XYZ file of C-alpha atoms in Angstrom:
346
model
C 6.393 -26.116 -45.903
C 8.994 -23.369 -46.541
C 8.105 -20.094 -48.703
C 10.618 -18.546 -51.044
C 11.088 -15.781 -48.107
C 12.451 -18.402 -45.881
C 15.659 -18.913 -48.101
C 16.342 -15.151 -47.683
C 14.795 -14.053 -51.145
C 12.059 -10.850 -51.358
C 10.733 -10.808 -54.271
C 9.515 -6.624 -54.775
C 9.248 -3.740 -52.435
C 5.635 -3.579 -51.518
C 4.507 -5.029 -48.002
C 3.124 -8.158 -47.600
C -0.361 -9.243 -46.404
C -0.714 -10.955 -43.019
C -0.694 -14.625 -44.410
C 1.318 -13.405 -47.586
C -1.522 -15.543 -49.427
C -4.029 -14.646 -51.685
C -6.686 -15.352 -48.564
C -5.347 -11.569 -47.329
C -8.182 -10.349 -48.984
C -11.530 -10.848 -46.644
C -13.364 -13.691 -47.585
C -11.384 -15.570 -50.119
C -10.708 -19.191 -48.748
C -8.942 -22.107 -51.053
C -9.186 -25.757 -50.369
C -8.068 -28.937 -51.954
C -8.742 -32.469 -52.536
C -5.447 -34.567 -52.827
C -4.825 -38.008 -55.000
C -1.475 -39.620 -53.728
C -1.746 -42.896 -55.280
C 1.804 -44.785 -57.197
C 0.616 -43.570 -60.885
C -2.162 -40.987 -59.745
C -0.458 -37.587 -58.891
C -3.543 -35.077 -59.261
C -6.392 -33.529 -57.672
C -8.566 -30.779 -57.109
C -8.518 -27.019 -55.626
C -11.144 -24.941 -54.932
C -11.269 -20.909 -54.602
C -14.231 -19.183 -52.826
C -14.551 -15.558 -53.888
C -16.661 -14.988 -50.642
C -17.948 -16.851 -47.628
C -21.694 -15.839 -48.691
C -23.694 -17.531 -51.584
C -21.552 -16.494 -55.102
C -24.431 -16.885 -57.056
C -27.040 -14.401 -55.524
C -24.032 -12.156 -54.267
C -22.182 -11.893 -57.469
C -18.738 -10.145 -58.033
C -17.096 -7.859 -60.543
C -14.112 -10.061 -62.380
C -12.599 -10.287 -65.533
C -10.341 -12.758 -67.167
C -7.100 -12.500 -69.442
C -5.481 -14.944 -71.612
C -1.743 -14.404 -72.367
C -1.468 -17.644 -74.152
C -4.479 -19.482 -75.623
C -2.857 -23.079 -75.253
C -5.659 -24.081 -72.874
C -8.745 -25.501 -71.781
C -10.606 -23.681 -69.032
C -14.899 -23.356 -68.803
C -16.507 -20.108 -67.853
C -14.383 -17.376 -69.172
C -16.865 -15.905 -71.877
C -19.472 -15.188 -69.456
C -17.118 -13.708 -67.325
C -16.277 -11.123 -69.815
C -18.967 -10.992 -71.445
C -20.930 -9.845 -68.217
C -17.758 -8.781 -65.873
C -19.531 -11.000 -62.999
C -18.158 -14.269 -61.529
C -20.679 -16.530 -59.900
C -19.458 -19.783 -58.781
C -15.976 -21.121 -57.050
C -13.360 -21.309 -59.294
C -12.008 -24.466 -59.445
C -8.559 -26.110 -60.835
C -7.617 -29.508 -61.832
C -5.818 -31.551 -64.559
C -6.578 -30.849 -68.355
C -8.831 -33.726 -68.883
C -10.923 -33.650 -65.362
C -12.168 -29.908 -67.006
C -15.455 -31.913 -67.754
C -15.584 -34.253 -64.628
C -15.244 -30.870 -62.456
C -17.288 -28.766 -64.312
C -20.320 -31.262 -63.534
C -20.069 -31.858 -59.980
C -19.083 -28.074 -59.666
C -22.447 -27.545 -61.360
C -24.570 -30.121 -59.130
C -22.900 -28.173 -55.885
C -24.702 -24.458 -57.037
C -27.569 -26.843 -57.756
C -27.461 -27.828 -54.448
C -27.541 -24.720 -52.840
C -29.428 -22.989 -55.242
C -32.761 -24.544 -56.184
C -33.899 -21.310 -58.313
C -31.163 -22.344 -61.242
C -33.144 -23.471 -64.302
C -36.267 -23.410 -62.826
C -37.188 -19.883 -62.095
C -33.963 -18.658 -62.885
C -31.388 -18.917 -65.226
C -28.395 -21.661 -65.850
C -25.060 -20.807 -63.809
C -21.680 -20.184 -65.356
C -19.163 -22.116 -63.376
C -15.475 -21.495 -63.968
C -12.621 -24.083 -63.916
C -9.104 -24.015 -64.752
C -6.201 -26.474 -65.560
C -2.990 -27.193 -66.673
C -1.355 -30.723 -67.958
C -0.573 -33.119 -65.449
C 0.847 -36.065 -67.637
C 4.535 -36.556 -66.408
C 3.353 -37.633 -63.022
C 0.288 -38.554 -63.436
C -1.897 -40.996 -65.389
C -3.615 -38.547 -66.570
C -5.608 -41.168 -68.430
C -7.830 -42.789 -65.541
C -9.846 -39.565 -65.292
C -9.842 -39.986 -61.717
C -11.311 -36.982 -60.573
C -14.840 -37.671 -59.311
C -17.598 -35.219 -58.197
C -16.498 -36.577 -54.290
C -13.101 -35.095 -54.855
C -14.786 -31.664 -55.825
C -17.081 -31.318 -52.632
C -14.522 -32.082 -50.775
C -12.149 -29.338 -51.942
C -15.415 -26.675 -51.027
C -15.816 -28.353 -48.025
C -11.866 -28.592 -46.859
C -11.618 -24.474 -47.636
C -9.472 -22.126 -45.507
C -8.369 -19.143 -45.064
C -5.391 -21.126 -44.236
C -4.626 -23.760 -47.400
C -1.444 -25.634 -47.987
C 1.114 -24.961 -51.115
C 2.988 -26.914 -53.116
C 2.010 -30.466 -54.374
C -1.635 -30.351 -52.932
C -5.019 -30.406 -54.605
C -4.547 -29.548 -58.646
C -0.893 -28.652 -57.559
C -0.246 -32.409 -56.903
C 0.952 -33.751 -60.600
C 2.317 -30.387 -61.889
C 5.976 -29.540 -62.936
C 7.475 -26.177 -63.392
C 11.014 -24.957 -64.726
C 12.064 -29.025 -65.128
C 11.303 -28.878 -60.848
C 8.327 -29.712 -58.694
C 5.153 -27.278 -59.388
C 2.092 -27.354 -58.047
C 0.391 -23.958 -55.993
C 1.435 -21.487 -54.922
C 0.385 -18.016 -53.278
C 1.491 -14.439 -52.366
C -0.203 -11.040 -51.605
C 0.461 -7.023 -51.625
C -1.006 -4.433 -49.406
C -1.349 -0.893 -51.155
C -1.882 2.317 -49.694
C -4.184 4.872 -51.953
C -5.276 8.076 -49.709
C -4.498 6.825 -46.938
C -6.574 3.594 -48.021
C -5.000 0.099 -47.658
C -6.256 -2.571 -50.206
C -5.408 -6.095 -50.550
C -4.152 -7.948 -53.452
C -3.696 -11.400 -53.794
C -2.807 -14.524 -56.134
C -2.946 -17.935 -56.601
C -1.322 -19.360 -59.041
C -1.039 -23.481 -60.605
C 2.329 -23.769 -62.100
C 3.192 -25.887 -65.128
C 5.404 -24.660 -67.078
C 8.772 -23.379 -68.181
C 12.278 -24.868 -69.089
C 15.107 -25.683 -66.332
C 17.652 -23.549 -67.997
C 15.566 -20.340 -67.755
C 14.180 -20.246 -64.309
C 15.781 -16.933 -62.627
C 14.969 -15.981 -58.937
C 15.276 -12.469 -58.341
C 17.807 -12.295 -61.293
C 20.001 -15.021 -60.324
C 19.676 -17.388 -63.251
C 19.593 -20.396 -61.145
C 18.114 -22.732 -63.263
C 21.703 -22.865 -65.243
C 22.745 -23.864 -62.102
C 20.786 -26.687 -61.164
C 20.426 -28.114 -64.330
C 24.247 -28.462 -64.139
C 24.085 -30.312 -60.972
C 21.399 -32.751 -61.963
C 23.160 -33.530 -65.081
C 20.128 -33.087 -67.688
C 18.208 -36.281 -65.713
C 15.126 -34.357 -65.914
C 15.326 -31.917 -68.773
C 16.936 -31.930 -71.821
C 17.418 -27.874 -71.598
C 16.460 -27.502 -75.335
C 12.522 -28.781 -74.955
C 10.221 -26.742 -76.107
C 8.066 -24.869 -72.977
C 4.568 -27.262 -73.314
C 3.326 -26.373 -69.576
C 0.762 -23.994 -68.560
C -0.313 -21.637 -65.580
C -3.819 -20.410 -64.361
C -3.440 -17.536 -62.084
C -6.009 -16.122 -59.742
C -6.066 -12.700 -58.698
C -8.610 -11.265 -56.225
C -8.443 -7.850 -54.782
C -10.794 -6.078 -52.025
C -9.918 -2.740 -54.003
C -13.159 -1.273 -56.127
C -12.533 -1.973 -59.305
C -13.933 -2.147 -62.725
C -14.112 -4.952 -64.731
C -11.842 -3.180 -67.504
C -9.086 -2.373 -64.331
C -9.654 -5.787 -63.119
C -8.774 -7.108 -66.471
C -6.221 -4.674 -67.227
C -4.185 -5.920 -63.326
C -4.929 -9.747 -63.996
C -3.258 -8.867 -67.461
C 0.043 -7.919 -65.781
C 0.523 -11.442 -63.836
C 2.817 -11.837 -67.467
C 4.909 -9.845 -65.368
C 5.813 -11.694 -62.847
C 5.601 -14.981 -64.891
C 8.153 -13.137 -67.539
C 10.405 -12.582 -64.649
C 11.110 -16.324 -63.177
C 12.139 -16.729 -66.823
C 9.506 -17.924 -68.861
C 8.927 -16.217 -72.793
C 5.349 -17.473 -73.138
C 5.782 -19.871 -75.249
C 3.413 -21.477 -77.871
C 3.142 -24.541 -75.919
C 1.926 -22.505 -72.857
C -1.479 -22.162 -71.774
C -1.062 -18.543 -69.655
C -4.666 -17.577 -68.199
C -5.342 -15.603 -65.485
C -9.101 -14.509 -63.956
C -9.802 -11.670 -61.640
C -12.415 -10.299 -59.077
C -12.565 -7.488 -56.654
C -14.637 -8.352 -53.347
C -16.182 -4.918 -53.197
C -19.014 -4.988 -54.969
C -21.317 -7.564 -54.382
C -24.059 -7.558 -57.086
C -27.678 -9.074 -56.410
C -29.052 -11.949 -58.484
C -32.154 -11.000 -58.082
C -33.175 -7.297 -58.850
C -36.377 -7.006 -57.224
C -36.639 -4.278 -54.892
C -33.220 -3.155 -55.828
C -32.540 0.319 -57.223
C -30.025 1.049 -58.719
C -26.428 0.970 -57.275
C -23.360 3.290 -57.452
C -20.368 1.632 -58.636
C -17.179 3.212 -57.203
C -13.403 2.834 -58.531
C -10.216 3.859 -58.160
C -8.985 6.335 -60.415
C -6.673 5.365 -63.619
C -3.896 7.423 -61.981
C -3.830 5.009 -58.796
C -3.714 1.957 -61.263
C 0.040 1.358 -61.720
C 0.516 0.572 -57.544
C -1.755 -2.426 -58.339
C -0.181 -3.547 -61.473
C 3.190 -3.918 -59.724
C 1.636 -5.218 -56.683
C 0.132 -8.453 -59.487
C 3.798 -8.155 -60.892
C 5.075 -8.859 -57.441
C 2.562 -11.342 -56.044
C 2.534 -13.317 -58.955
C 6.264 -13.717 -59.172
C 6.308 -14.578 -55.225
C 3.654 -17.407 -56.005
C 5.858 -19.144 -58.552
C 8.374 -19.289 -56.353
C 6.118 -20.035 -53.899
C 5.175 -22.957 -55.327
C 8.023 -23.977 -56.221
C 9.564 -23.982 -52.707
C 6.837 -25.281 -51.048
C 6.198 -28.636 -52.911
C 8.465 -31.668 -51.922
C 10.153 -33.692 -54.963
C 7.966 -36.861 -55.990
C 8.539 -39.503 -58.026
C 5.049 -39.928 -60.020
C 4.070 -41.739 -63.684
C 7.314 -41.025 -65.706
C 9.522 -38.895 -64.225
C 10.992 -38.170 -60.634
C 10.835 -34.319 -59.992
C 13.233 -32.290 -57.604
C 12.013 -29.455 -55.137
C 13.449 -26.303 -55.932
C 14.529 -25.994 -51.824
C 16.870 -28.752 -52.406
C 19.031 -26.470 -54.473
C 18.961 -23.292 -52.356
């Protein structure tokens, strides 16, 4: 599975985390529940915020829409309250419902408290539209597939065509997930940032790397067999940030907001046809469910001045997950359409 770093391309100037994968930050793991099967190209991913129990430990997070073109649960509680308290989950547009359930029955599981002595959980799921490789159709996404994505997560989590990833096409090319992270240095304090993004969108002609407008190039050599160059942009992409930085929910909405950076940058204008969301949550604050006994708690946060290192390090990260993703899932042939790996043409 080959990164975008492994063709000799990298993507900003800030260093990268260990992994180089939004599991940098302490207690994030991802895993995913795969469907290869002739017409069904889809499945499921899972991110844990933490390793603990999400619902009594809650964290600060925030969510951003670029592009409303979408259907994702959760995201008015989140900023309503600036608190996430489930796994967020991704899959294709019309599994929202099918995931959202069995994603409820799992805090169920492990919390018995939830509508009986306390109240009903908010759980979060993304997705993007899966239809040109997979019969999107069946609804084949079952409440199995969803345990098994908590149950499969890692710190270390393949890219590319796996879990929600599986089905998705981006820039005309393969899609699927992708991941990148940033270390920054505040005061002689190093933070982590990471993303995870599911990519589904943009058009062949317009994907750049770095500035190099290769997707001229390779929609040249393919000879418009996959993309007409003159479609309009009907895809989508859910990014994921998550940070061990203390932040506020207004700076962890204000970073999630500049993922359009790094999405603007592989070429994509945002079009109408594009659902752009992205959520956010910082790992350093973990708020109690249950206030009993519990006084009341300082909240710290960087200052506004140290805000821009983080809003290039989402720039950054989110443009290295793209191409991430890109790179790392291998050309399929699904429901309609055969689609190319972008590391074929570099």
């Amino acid at each position: 599975m080959k990164k975008i770093r492994d063709f000799g391309v990298n993507i900003g100037n800030i260093e990268i985390g260990e992994r180089n994968q939004i599991s940098d930050v302490d207690g994030v793991m991802v895993g995913h529940t795969t469907i290869d099967n002739a017409d069904i190209q889809t499945g499921v991913t899972a991110i844990l915020p933490h390793t603990g129990n999400i619902f009594k430990k809650k964290l600060r997070a925030a969510s951003h829409v670029i592009n409303g073109f979408g259907k994702s649960a959760g995201l008015i509680q989140i900023d309503e309250l600036g608190q996430i308290e489930s796994p967020i989950f991704l899959t294709n547009t019309l599994s929202v419902g099918a995931v959202l359930d069995a994603g409820v029955s799992y805090m169920l599981d492990e919390n018995p408290e939830i509508c009986d002595s306390t109240p009903s959980v908010n759980v979060v799921v993304g997705e993007c539209n899966d239809m040109i490789l997979n019969n999107i159709r069946v609804q084949s996404i079952t409440k199995e597939h969803v345990y098994t994505a908590i149950n499969n997560s890692s710190v270390n989590f393949e890219q590319g065509a796996y879990g929600a990833g599986r089905g998705m096409k981006c820039y005309g090319l393969k899609g699927g997930i992708g991941s990148s992270s940033r270390v920054i240095e505040i005061d002689s304090e190093f933070y982590t940032l990471g993303t995870l993004v599911l990519a589904n969108f943009g058009r062949m002609k317009e994907l750049t790397i770095d500035g190099r407008k290769i997707g001229l190039e390779i929609y040249k050599k393919l000879k418009q067999t996959n993309d007409n160059g003159n479609e309009r942009e009907k895809g989508s992409i859910v990014v994921i940030m998550a940070t061990d930085a203390p932040l506020s929910h207004n700076q962890i909405r204000r970073v999630a907001s500049r993922a359009s950076v790094g999405i603007v940058r592989t070429g994509s204008f945002l079009e109408n046809g594009s659902g752009d969301i992205c959520i956010g949550f910082s790992t350093y604050h973990k708020i109690p469910h249950d206030k009993r006994n519990i006084k009341p708690y300082r909240h710290e946060e960087i200052h506004d001045d140290d805000i821009d290192l983080f809003f290039r390090a989402m720039g950054e990260s989110t443009e290295e997950s793209i191409l991430n993703a890109l790179c790392s899932s291998q050309s399929l042939k699904g429901y309609k359409a055969t689609l190319y790996s972008l590391s074929e043409f570099l």
